[in-house]
Amino acid sequence: MSAQSPTVISFTELRALLEQVFTRHGTSPEVAAILAHNCASAERDGAHSHGVFRIPGYVSTLGSGWVNGKALPVVEDVASGFVRVDAANGFAQPALAAARPLLIEKARSAGIAVLAIRNSHHFAALWPDVEPFADEGLVALSVVNSMTCVVPHGADRPLFGTNPIAFAAPRADGSPIVFDLATSAIAHGDVQIAARKGECVPPGTGVDSLGQPTQDPRAILEGGALLPFGGHKGSALSMMVELLAAALTGGNFSFEFDWSNHPGAKTPWTGQLLIVIDPGKSAGQSFAERSQELVRQMHAAGLRRLPGDRRHRTRARAELEGIVIDREDLDRLKGLARG
Amino acid sequence: MSAQSPTVISFTELRALLEQVFTRHGTSPEVAAILAHNCASAERDGAHSHGVFRIPGYVSTLGSGWVNGKALPVVEDVASGFVRVDAANGFAQPALAAARPLLIEKARSAGIAVLAIRNSHHFAALWPDVEPFADEGLVALSVVNSMTCVVPHGADRPLFGTNPIAFAAPRADGSPIVFDLATSAIAHGDVQIAARKGECVPPGTGVDSLGQPTQDPRAILEGGALLPFGGHKGSALSMMVELLAAALTGGNFSFEFDWSNHPGAKTPWTGQLLIVIDPGKSAGQSFAERSQELVRQMHAAGLRRLPGDRRHRTRARAELEGIVIDREDLDRLKGLARG
């Protein structure tokens, strides 16, 4: 069998394998379980730029001493709608997991609650952070800043991160409505994937090291930078993400951390904000019925695919048939799980 | 003196004149004061598409019986972070004004609070709704849906409104950071202004009545439609605005109201959501110092103009020299104030 041939693995097996990889490279079992679930979910949903593709970056970062894979997040109950977490230089996902029960309790009681995570590393997709709230009937919005690689609209050099915005809302008949969009023209992971495949990126994606427009992903990655999506509007949203995810949490801006003493470090050391709203406090018909009506009308207007649809379909297929993965990638994961 | 010649009016005079126009055409004095302040502020700040340009639309709408210019908003204290207002088929701004003290009290106490306005008409710029919160040291985000005129990315026909998002945050040394962006490629008012001036709109702005791309603003206004900004990402954000401003408030979606029995009606009858956060609950250095640091770095990256800068500069000039306005426009306003 050739090294490039595809093979199939179940979600449970992939998650268990990734847990081994994480613990083998220095995380606690608790952190390993959370990150493995997150990463296996992205791979299962076909979100390849945040699936097992990320594992070498996690491993080199843990090896560099840049992140604390055994960090114990410290949750602070600040006010009836405000929760803070110091992620203690660990990953953002365990910090969210630690604060989640309190955040949900506050959102249901106050009608809205905010979670401000600081001193955290986020190296994953953002939709896994919001979708579970919608599964419980809540509306969730999250932003996370990352690392300097986007030139603000009208500026000369990069400052912002790819700074994604993710949103999830329940609906009556079907999976939640979920989107997760980088405020850069494309996600950083997609530039890396294009570079690995030797493909071009679309026009308007980025600039080279001289600030000139380029479609070469390597030129963007090697001294170049990305542009915001949608010109000055995407740039304004990226600025908002810096303010919400860093200034409001006490985390670093995308340009503030220095990992030069940690070769191999890949995870941005910043902050993350989540806002969770209980639509049960709304007036009128139930939110889930109303969001379902919007979906109905979007389909009637000719929209074939809603945000999140492709992931949910890929997930359903993977649950029946398993996750298709390159044998070479799987062998590499197995190697990492051993040492 | 020619009818086209510019003249100068003070903010106080313009506001008083607009108050007369509103009361003369059927609003209560309270509603007139709020709308006149809003509209005069937009004109003073150079936000012409939401300044006196809007007055004929307000007048024809009031005359049509579509909106209640004397509505008394009903404020409901729903939970420690959740305020609802039934605008009672009146304008959104008086509903916000009625709920504002309670909203601020809740935001300061709970750390975050949400205001859900329904049964409301919003015909103005959105930044005047958020900027005053930043003046009081709070961070504010607002969304409002409008009327079907935007084709969702990937759909065949219009469904969403121009659905703006506005954000305001305080900073230590200077005016707040404020933006207000339509999730359509351009604002509806700017299409109307281009049509009036006989100018083209940029490529990617909209489609004609056959769904074909066009740069003719008249073709967009007469049976055509706008496109979202930034492709599928702007479209996802526009969808989010429908969910937050309508589904979560109990207001109408942009496609749900029927004003065909009210010729002259121009104001969308929808909903509006505001989220206000108290950054005093954040960890670390003060938010205003942190946002100031972001501004410093944005300038250092070569950004000459921040979101909101142009408005604030125009405002400062108008405060010294008065508001420049066409004599013809001023005469028309005086005529409307008389009858």
XYZ file of C-alpha atoms in Angstrom:
678
model
C 0.000 0.000 0.000
C 1.420 3.413 -0.967
C 2.246 5.985 1.701
C -0.323 8.394 0.175
C -3.298 6.044 0.320
C -6.283 7.098 2.391
C -7.454 5.087 5.349
C -10.356 5.355 7.758
C -10.380 5.919 11.510
C -13.283 6.356 13.917
C -13.717 9.584 15.875
C -13.143 7.710 19.140
C -9.910 6.136 17.885
C -8.587 9.411 16.497
C -9.400 11.232 19.729
C -7.652 8.549 21.791
C -4.589 8.690 19.546
C -4.429 12.488 19.812
C -4.752 12.267 23.605
C -1.682 10.047 23.597
C 0.155 12.580 21.410
C -0.666 15.449 23.761
C 0.202 13.664 27.002
C 3.372 12.230 25.437
C 4.472 15.810 24.651
C 3.835 17.307 28.037
C 0.185 18.096 28.684
C -1.840 16.886 31.635
C -4.428 14.174 30.879
C -7.204 16.771 31.400
C -5.719 19.195 28.853
C -4.984 16.323 26.457
C -8.614 15.181 26.565
C -9.919 18.679 25.750
C -7.451 19.425 22.942
C -7.808 15.937 21.428
C -11.591 16.263 21.354
C -11.287 19.710 19.741
C -8.769 18.631 17.101
C -10.505 15.330 16.265
C -13.808 17.242 15.909
C -12.258 19.625 13.359
C -10.804 16.693 11.388
C -14.150 14.830 11.546
C -15.997 17.949 10.282
C -13.607 18.405 7.344
C -12.123 21.595 8.850
C -8.693 20.415 7.797
C -6.752 23.599 8.513
C -7.602 23.068 12.214
C -7.511 19.265 12.306
C -4.511 16.937 12.599
C -2.640 19.432 10.389
C -2.178 21.430 13.627
C -0.559 18.618 15.619
C 3.094 19.277 14.616
C 2.590 22.920 15.710
C 1.175 21.830 19.069
C 4.058 19.411 19.558
C 6.824 21.880 18.680
C 5.193 24.547 20.883
C 4.967 22.202 23.867
C 8.584 21.178 23.284
C 9.716 24.817 23.215
C 8.449 25.543 26.732
C 6.358 28.442 25.379
C 3.041 27.113 26.685
C 2.216 25.289 29.907
C 0.439 22.102 28.916
C -0.373 21.366 32.548
C -1.658 24.812 33.481
C -4.560 24.997 35.925
C -6.880 27.845 34.884
C -8.065 30.180 37.653
C -11.745 31.138 37.366
C -12.938 34.390 38.998
C -16.609 35.207 39.561
C -16.471 38.982 39.060
C -20.125 40.033 38.769
C -23.563 38.594 38.012
C -22.751 38.604 34.279
C -18.949 38.632 34.217
C -16.509 35.723 34.573
C -12.755 36.062 34.234
C -10.241 33.274 33.730
C -6.501 33.426 34.008
C -5.451 30.561 31.723
C -2.062 30.600 33.468
C -0.115 30.452 30.202
C -2.026 27.353 29.183
C -4.425 26.694 26.333
C -7.687 28.645 26.016
C -9.919 25.565 25.667
C -9.286 24.174 29.174
C -9.849 27.708 30.522
C -13.230 27.827 28.751
C -14.060 24.323 29.992
C -13.271 25.331 33.573
C -15.489 28.431 33.415
C -18.286 26.999 31.290
C -20.707 25.848 34.027
C -20.510 29.245 35.776
C -20.853 31.103 32.472
C -23.987 29.146 31.514
C -25.494 29.617 34.983
C -24.914 33.375 34.757
C -26.260 33.636 31.195
C -29.451 31.830 32.197
C -29.863 33.952 35.315
C -28.767 37.417 34.069
C -29.910 36.898 30.463
C -26.395 37.575 29.187
C -22.909 36.839 30.483
C -19.367 37.449 29.327
C -16.295 35.280 29.765
C -12.930 37.069 29.581
C -10.019 34.646 29.156
C -6.465 36.009 29.379
C -2.941 34.652 29.455
C -4.121 31.949 27.029
C -3.018 30.206 23.837
C -5.615 29.523 21.107
C -4.372 27.385 18.213
C -7.656 25.814 17.110
C -10.846 26.595 15.213
C -13.221 28.911 17.073
C -16.540 27.256 16.198
C -15.979 24.374 18.668
C -16.029 27.010 21.427
C -19.461 28.414 20.499
C -21.422 25.526 18.956
C -21.984 23.645 22.253
C -23.780 26.699 23.707
C -26.248 26.613 20.817
C -26.757 22.897 21.483
C -28.021 23.991 24.906
C -30.366 26.600 23.463
C -28.084 29.607 24.004
C -26.710 32.172 21.546
C -22.927 32.564 21.666
C -20.411 34.936 20.131
C -16.655 34.634 20.531
C -13.578 36.506 19.364
C -9.909 35.671 19.790
C -6.876 37.652 18.707
C -3.792 35.884 17.434
C -0.414 37.127 16.149
C 0.674 40.012 13.959
C 0.168 38.967 10.339
C -2.559 41.299 8.962
C -1.969 44.822 7.618
C -4.756 47.131 8.851
C -6.577 48.759 5.905
C -4.666 51.934 5.082
C -1.525 50.973 7.066
C 1.963 50.103 5.800
C 2.793 47.076 7.897
C 1.108 44.190 9.716
C -0.284 44.666 13.225
C -3.489 42.679 13.730
C -3.890 38.904 13.936
C -6.254 36.870 11.784
C -8.689 37.599 14.645
C -11.677 35.340 13.997
C -15.297 35.921 14.996
C -17.490 32.889 15.685
C -21.235 32.819 16.278
C -23.706 30.055 17.084
C -27.479 30.108 17.468
C -29.988 27.302 17.986
C -32.810 26.576 15.563
C -35.910 24.443 15.850
C -35.361 21.824 13.125
C -31.739 20.933 12.652
C -28.182 21.657 13.667
C -27.393 25.100 15.096
C -26.533 27.991 12.780
C -22.767 28.382 13.213
C -20.099 30.438 11.532
C -16.432 31.036 12.251
C -14.734 33.603 10.076
C -11.224 34.992 10.120
C -11.262 38.776 9.742
C -8.230 38.295 7.472
C -8.940 37.647 3.777
C -8.261 33.958 4.442
C -7.292 31.964 7.528
C -3.593 31.525 8.290
C -3.962 27.742 8.214
C -5.347 27.937 4.674
C -2.279 29.913 3.544
C -0.059 27.202 5.058
C -2.085 24.486 3.307
C -1.857 26.332 -0.038
C 1.921 26.683 0.440
C 2.264 22.978 1.202
C 0.234 22.066 -1.894
C 2.044 24.607 -4.090
C -1.237 26.385 -4.923
C -1.925 30.105 -5.392
C -4.154 32.095 -3.036
C -6.906 34.392 -4.421
C -6.103 38.006 -5.361
C -6.483 40.412 -2.437
C -5.294 37.843 0.090
C -1.934 39.262 1.027
C 1.294 41.124 0.340
C 4.951 40.054 0.105
C 7.818 41.283 2.274
C 7.982 44.493 0.213
C 4.284 45.194 0.779
C 3.388 44.311 -2.821
C 0.225 42.282 -3.583
C 0.974 38.597 -4.142
C -0.853 35.318 -4.757
C 2.126 33.223 -3.660
C 1.382 31.756 -0.214
C 5.109 31.322 0.491
C 5.721 35.032 -0.105
C 2.935 35.799 2.389
C 4.347 33.412 4.994
C 8.000 34.420 4.515
C 8.088 38.080 5.518
C 4.822 39.068 3.872
C 1.418 39.547 5.463
C -2.297 39.031 5.000
C -4.899 41.700 4.265
C -8.217 42.054 6.127
C -11.338 40.735 4.363
C -13.679 43.373 2.942
C -11.290 46.358 3.063
C -11.862 48.969 5.784
C -14.874 47.103 7.186
C -13.046 43.846 7.875
C -10.179 45.937 9.239
C -12.519 47.698 11.689
C -13.849 44.325 12.843
C -10.290 43.030 13.314
C -9.544 46.100 15.454
C -12.681 45.356 17.490
C -11.412 41.813 18.073
C -8.117 43.198 19.462
C -10.087 45.440 21.823
C -12.512 42.733 22.999
C -10.161 39.743 23.134
C -7.097 41.552 24.532
C -7.874 44.999 26.027
C -11.080 43.782 27.701
C -9.656 40.515 29.017
C -6.219 41.654 30.176
C -4.565 39.509 27.494
C -1.819 40.478 25.052
C -2.526 42.252 21.795
C -1.443 40.271 18.724
C 1.756 42.324 18.540
C 2.780 42.167 22.192
C 4.298 38.756 22.807
C 7.865 37.793 21.971
C 8.502 34.113 21.363
C 11.987 34.550 19.898
C 13.514 32.653 22.835
C 11.220 29.689 22.176
C 12.109 28.233 18.759
C 9.267 26.017 17.572
C 6.606 28.069 19.388
C 3.523 28.523 17.192
C 0.630 29.343 19.535
C -0.332 33.011 19.980
C -0.319 34.072 23.656
C -3.296 36.429 23.809
C -6.882 36.445 25.098
C -10.401 35.410 24.164
C -13.862 36.818 24.844
C -17.157 34.926 24.814
C -20.617 36.487 25.113
C -23.497 34.118 25.838
C -27.144 35.219 25.670
C -30.223 33.346 26.869
C -32.843 33.790 24.135
C -35.446 32.519 26.588
C -35.522 36.126 27.854
C -36.676 37.442 24.458
C -40.158 38.711 23.744
C -42.529 36.914 21.392
C -42.180 33.549 19.661
C -39.358 31.212 20.708
C -35.956 32.123 19.302
C -35.434 28.662 17.816
C -38.702 28.960 15.857
C -37.697 32.403 14.648
C -34.203 31.333 13.580
C -35.786 28.368 11.807
C -38.014 30.819 9.921
C -34.934 32.778 8.830
C -33.346 29.554 7.572
C -36.543 28.703 5.664
C -36.498 32.111 3.989
C -32.781 31.854 3.192
C -33.451 28.568 1.413
C -36.426 30.119 -0.387
C -34.128 32.937 -1.585
C -32.018 30.305 -3.318
C -29.334 29.715 -0.714
C -28.322 26.080 -0.934
C -25.776 26.013 1.863
C -25.996 27.747 5.220
C -22.924 28.594 7.286
C -21.998 25.377 9.112
C -23.944 23.100 6.727
C -20.892 21.606 5.054
C -19.289 20.775 8.397
C -22.469 19.205 9.715
C -22.861 17.076 6.576
C -19.223 15.978 6.693
C -19.725 15.116 10.377
C -22.802 13.000 9.665
C -20.902 11.067 7.000
C -17.902 10.577 9.303
C -20.177 9.242 12.039
C -21.435 6.579 9.606
C -18.283 5.800 7.657
C -15.426 7.021 9.841
C -12.926 9.802 9.223
C -10.861 9.535 6.047
C -7.219 10.334 6.721
C -3.948 9.878 4.803
C -2.143 6.763 5.975
C 1.075 8.806 6.017
C -0.528 11.385 8.352
C -1.875 8.614 10.571
C 1.523 6.936 10.756
C 3.085 10.274 11.704
C 0.520 10.697 14.512
C 1.250 7.198 15.750
C 4.960 8.044 15.752
C 4.280 11.218 17.759
C 2.183 9.213 20.232
C 5.185 6.982 20.893
C 7.818 9.694 21.355
C -27.578 84.607 -4.189
C -28.003 81.354 -6.118
C -30.166 78.562 -4.727
C -27.100 76.249 -4.657
C -24.914 78.478 -2.529
C -23.693 77.140 0.812
C -24.616 78.775 4.075
C -23.729 78.146 7.692
C -25.921 77.173 10.627
C -25.037 76.378 14.225
C -25.735 72.951 15.699
C -28.227 74.481 18.151
C -30.110 76.286 15.378
C -30.212 73.222 13.144
C -31.430 71.041 15.987
C -34.159 73.545 16.880
C -35.263 73.758 13.240
C -35.409 69.968 12.945
C -37.419 69.771 16.177
C -39.971 72.074 14.563
C -40.047 69.889 11.448
C -40.674 66.743 13.509
C -43.380 68.201 15.756
C -45.042 69.891 12.769
C -45.302 66.477 11.099
C -46.754 64.590 13.992
C -44.217 63.619 16.623
C -44.409 64.433 20.303
C -41.973 67.102 21.550
C -39.960 64.367 23.337
C -39.548 62.294 20.168
C -38.787 65.426 18.144
C -35.995 66.417 20.528
C -34.341 62.997 20.280
C -34.613 62.636 16.486
C -33.549 66.254 15.869
C -30.455 65.801 18.035
C -29.614 62.566 16.216
C -30.096 64.011 12.725
C -28.313 67.304 13.468
C -25.389 65.326 14.956
C -25.020 63.304 11.753
C -25.101 66.479 9.634
C -22.578 68.181 11.960
C -20.244 65.163 11.725
C -20.381 65.099 7.919
C -22.343 61.839 7.877
C -24.511 63.239 5.100
C -26.393 60.083 4.186
C -27.932 60.176 7.685
C -28.203 63.938 8.125
C -30.870 66.323 6.794
C -30.945 64.166 3.659
C -33.177 61.839 5.717
C -35.777 64.473 6.648
C -38.064 64.061 3.597
C -38.188 60.321 4.365
C -39.104 60.972 7.996
C -41.795 63.439 6.921
C -43.377 61.176 4.300
C -43.304 58.246 6.733
C -44.990 60.235 9.488
C -47.568 61.442 6.969
C -48.313 57.888 5.852
C -49.358 56.733 9.321
C -46.795 53.921 9.176
C -44.955 54.983 12.343
C -46.309 56.411 15.598
C -44.401 59.628 16.217
C -45.954 59.927 19.655
C -45.360 56.357 20.801
C -44.500 55.787 24.447
C -41.910 53.003 24.726
C -42.527 50.335 27.362
C -39.389 49.275 29.246
C -39.286 45.842 30.889
C -36.661 44.840 33.461
C -36.332 41.148 32.565
C -33.196 40.000 34.410
C -30.043 41.395 36.021
C -28.445 41.821 32.567
C -31.452 41.920 30.242
C -33.723 44.866 29.377
C -36.507 44.694 26.813
C -38.322 47.610 25.222
C -41.482 47.569 23.174
C -41.055 50.700 21.058
C -44.812 50.601 20.399
C -44.414 51.159 16.665
C -42.383 54.286 17.329
C -38.789 55.167 16.576
C -35.919 53.149 18.065
C -34.030 56.151 19.470
C -36.691 57.181 22.025
C -36.924 53.518 23.055
C -33.155 53.473 23.659
C -33.359 56.773 25.527
C -36.108 55.413 27.790
C -34.125 52.271 28.637
C -30.664 53.832 28.792
C -30.393 54.576 32.539
C -31.491 51.032 33.447
C -29.157 49.542 30.807
C -26.157 51.465 32.153
C -27.003 50.568 35.750
C -27.195 46.877 34.809
C -23.978 46.966 32.765
C -22.094 48.530 35.672
C -23.555 46.070 38.152
C -23.559 42.807 36.144
C -20.498 43.678 34.037
C -22.527 43.260 30.825
C -26.109 43.974 29.842
C -28.231 43.626 26.734
C -31.040 45.840 25.480
C -33.538 44.210 23.134
C -35.700 46.772 21.316
C -38.620 45.524 19.217
C -41.543 46.987 17.313
C -39.240 49.879 16.385
C -38.282 52.013 13.388
C -34.606 52.886 12.840
C -33.938 55.362 10.035
C -30.708 56.932 11.305
C -26.998 56.238 11.620
C -26.127 53.655 14.264
C -23.008 55.280 15.755
C -25.040 57.899 17.686
C -26.556 54.972 19.609
C -23.203 53.560 20.781
C -20.825 56.530 21.040
C -22.409 58.029 24.212
C -21.741 54.776 26.108
C -18.025 55.073 25.297
C -18.162 58.670 26.543
C -19.167 57.168 29.888
C -16.314 54.652 29.865
C -18.365 51.685 28.602
C -17.886 49.454 25.550
C -20.979 49.182 23.332
C -21.974 47.082 20.351
C -25.241 47.473 18.447
C -26.934 45.857 15.473
C -30.164 46.777 13.710
C -31.844 45.036 10.817
C -33.625 47.031 8.143
C -35.503 46.063 4.970
C -34.964 43.483 2.258
C -32.427 44.885 -0.188
C -29.338 42.627 0.111
C -28.879 39.304 -1.705
C -27.291 36.768 0.687
C -24.023 35.408 -0.714
C -24.943 32.410 -2.867
C -28.679 33.260 -3.089
C -30.738 34.386 -6.079
C -32.765 37.200 -4.574
C -32.620 39.813 -1.812
C -33.587 38.898 1.746
C -31.398 40.708 4.297
C -31.340 44.420 5.098
C -28.226 46.587 5.038
C -27.965 45.462 8.683
C -25.279 47.671 10.204
C -22.965 46.858 13.101
C -21.730 49.712 15.300
C -19.097 49.584 18.016
C -17.697 52.153 20.438
C -14.911 51.924 23.003
C -13.319 54.561 25.226
C -9.632 55.441 25.080
C -7.407 57.438 27.402
C -6.318 60.337 25.182
C -8.963 61.388 22.708
C -12.374 60.686 21.316
C -13.734 57.155 21.614
C -12.934 54.566 18.943
C -16.198 54.257 16.999
C -17.255 52.500 13.833
C -20.589 51.960 12.148
C -20.557 49.713 9.115
C -23.330 48.452 6.897
C -22.942 44.737 6.202
C -24.011 45.576 2.636
C -21.260 46.578 0.200
C -22.334 50.197 0.730
C -25.040 51.885 2.808
C -28.471 52.351 1.238
C -28.274 56.121 1.818
C -25.045 56.257 -0.185
C -26.751 54.518 -3.133
C -29.530 57.111 -2.963
C -26.966 59.944 -2.849
C -25.066 58.481 -5.845
C -28.357 58.207 -7.757
C -29.233 61.810 -6.951
C -25.793 62.993 -8.090
C -25.819 60.760 -11.196
C -22.644 58.980 -10.092
C -21.667 55.312 -10.466
C -21.218 53.005 -7.480
C -18.101 50.780 -7.172
C -18.062 47.305 -8.798
C -19.412 44.596 -6.509
C -21.957 46.929 -4.926
C -25.142 45.521 -6.367
C -27.261 43.864 -9.043
C -30.078 45.079 -11.301
C -33.638 43.736 -11.445
C -32.409 40.774 -13.523
C -29.763 39.879 -10.931
C -26.922 41.118 -13.152
C -24.012 43.106 -11.640
C -24.417 46.852 -12.142
C -22.715 50.108 -11.158
C -25.831 52.183 -11.846
C -27.356 53.238 -8.497
C -30.773 53.709 -10.140
C -30.761 50.119 -11.381
C -29.983 48.992 -7.818
C -32.784 51.132 -6.342
C -35.372 50.301 -9.025
C -35.894 46.570 -8.688
C -32.273 45.649 -8.133
C -30.491 44.891 -4.876
C -27.259 45.323 -2.970
C -24.627 42.655 -2.276
C -23.069 41.989 1.149
C -19.581 43.372 1.766
C -16.759 40.827 1.761
C -18.624 37.932 0.106
C -19.720 35.021 2.313
C -18.216 36.607 5.445
C -20.203 39.842 5.244
C -23.236 37.724 4.376
C -22.767 35.629 7.530
C -22.525 38.793 9.611
C -25.692 40.160 7.998
C -27.464 36.911 8.906
C -26.199 37.305 12.476
C -27.697 40.805 12.580
C -31.107 39.400 11.544
C -30.860 36.846 14.359
C -29.733 39.312 17.037
C -31.803 42.355 16.067
C -35.016 40.528 15.136
C -35.165 36.916 16.412
C -33.649 37.832 19.784
C -35.708 40.970 20.346
C -39.101 39.837 19.084
C -38.884 42.312 16.186
C -39.599 41.721 12.505
C -37.015 40.282 10.145
C -36.107 42.635 7.292
C -38.492 40.725 5.004
C -41.507 40.520 7.292
C -43.202 43.886 7.244
C -45.604 45.064 4.572
C -45.892 48.796 4.101
C -47.780 48.657 0.810
C -50.829 50.270 2.439
C -48.721 53.209 3.600
C -47.436 55.047 0.512
C -44.520 57.266 1.520
C -43.410 54.955 4.324
C -39.621 54.630 4.363
C -38.677 53.462 7.864
C -38.036 49.743 8.404
C -40.194 48.281 11.194
C -37.815 45.828 12.840
C -35.718 45.540 16.022
C -32.393 46.544 17.504
C -29.980 44.939 19.956
C -27.391 46.700 22.114
C -24.744 44.994 24.245
C -22.968 47.172 26.805
C -19.905 45.968 28.739
C -18.223 47.577 31.747
C -14.477 47.334 31.103
C -13.903 48.235 34.758
C -14.475 44.515 35.405
C -11.463 43.526 33.254
C -8.206 42.216 34.641
C -4.977 44.166 34.383
C -4.353 47.710 33.188
C -7.300 50.030 32.570
C -9.147 49.421 29.324
C -8.805 53.040 28.205
C -5.008 52.834 28.580
C -4.971 49.584 26.644
C -7.149 50.889 23.814
C -4.934 53.972 23.678
C -1.929 51.658 23.262
C -3.672 49.932 20.333
C -4.302 53.342 18.727
C -0.632 54.271 19.223
C 0.454 51.067 17.494
C -2.052 51.549 14.660
C -0.571 54.974 14.000
C 2.963 53.524 14.200
C 1.923 50.934 11.571
C 1.183 53.816 9.214
C -2.553 54.214 9.735
C -3.369 57.871 9.357
C -7.088 57.725 10.047
C -8.850 55.639 12.646
C -12.505 54.674 12.355
C -14.476 57.686 13.603
C -11.570 60.148 13.129
C -13.061 61.918 10.126
C -16.370 62.424 11.919
C -14.674 63.746 15.026
C -12.565 66.169 13.011
C -15.580 67.392 11.037
C -17.426 67.817 14.348
C -14.614 69.892 15.844
C -14.616 72.169 12.791
C -18.411 72.511 12.871
C -18.268 73.466 16.541
C -15.931 76.328 15.666
C -17.303 77.432 12.319
C -20.844 76.085 12.201
C -22.378 73.466 9.926
C -22.134 74.145 6.199
C -25.428 73.414 4.473
C -26.907 74.198 1.034
C -29.180 77.238 1.212
C -31.692 75.295 -0.879
C -31.714 72.437 1.630
C -32.067 74.906 4.497
C -34.973 76.679 2.793
C -36.653 73.318 2.252
C -36.271 72.498 5.961
C -37.749 75.880 6.890
C -40.667 75.168 4.592
C -41.210 71.770 6.242
C -41.084 73.427 9.669
C -43.977 75.653 8.623
C -46.220 72.954 7.197
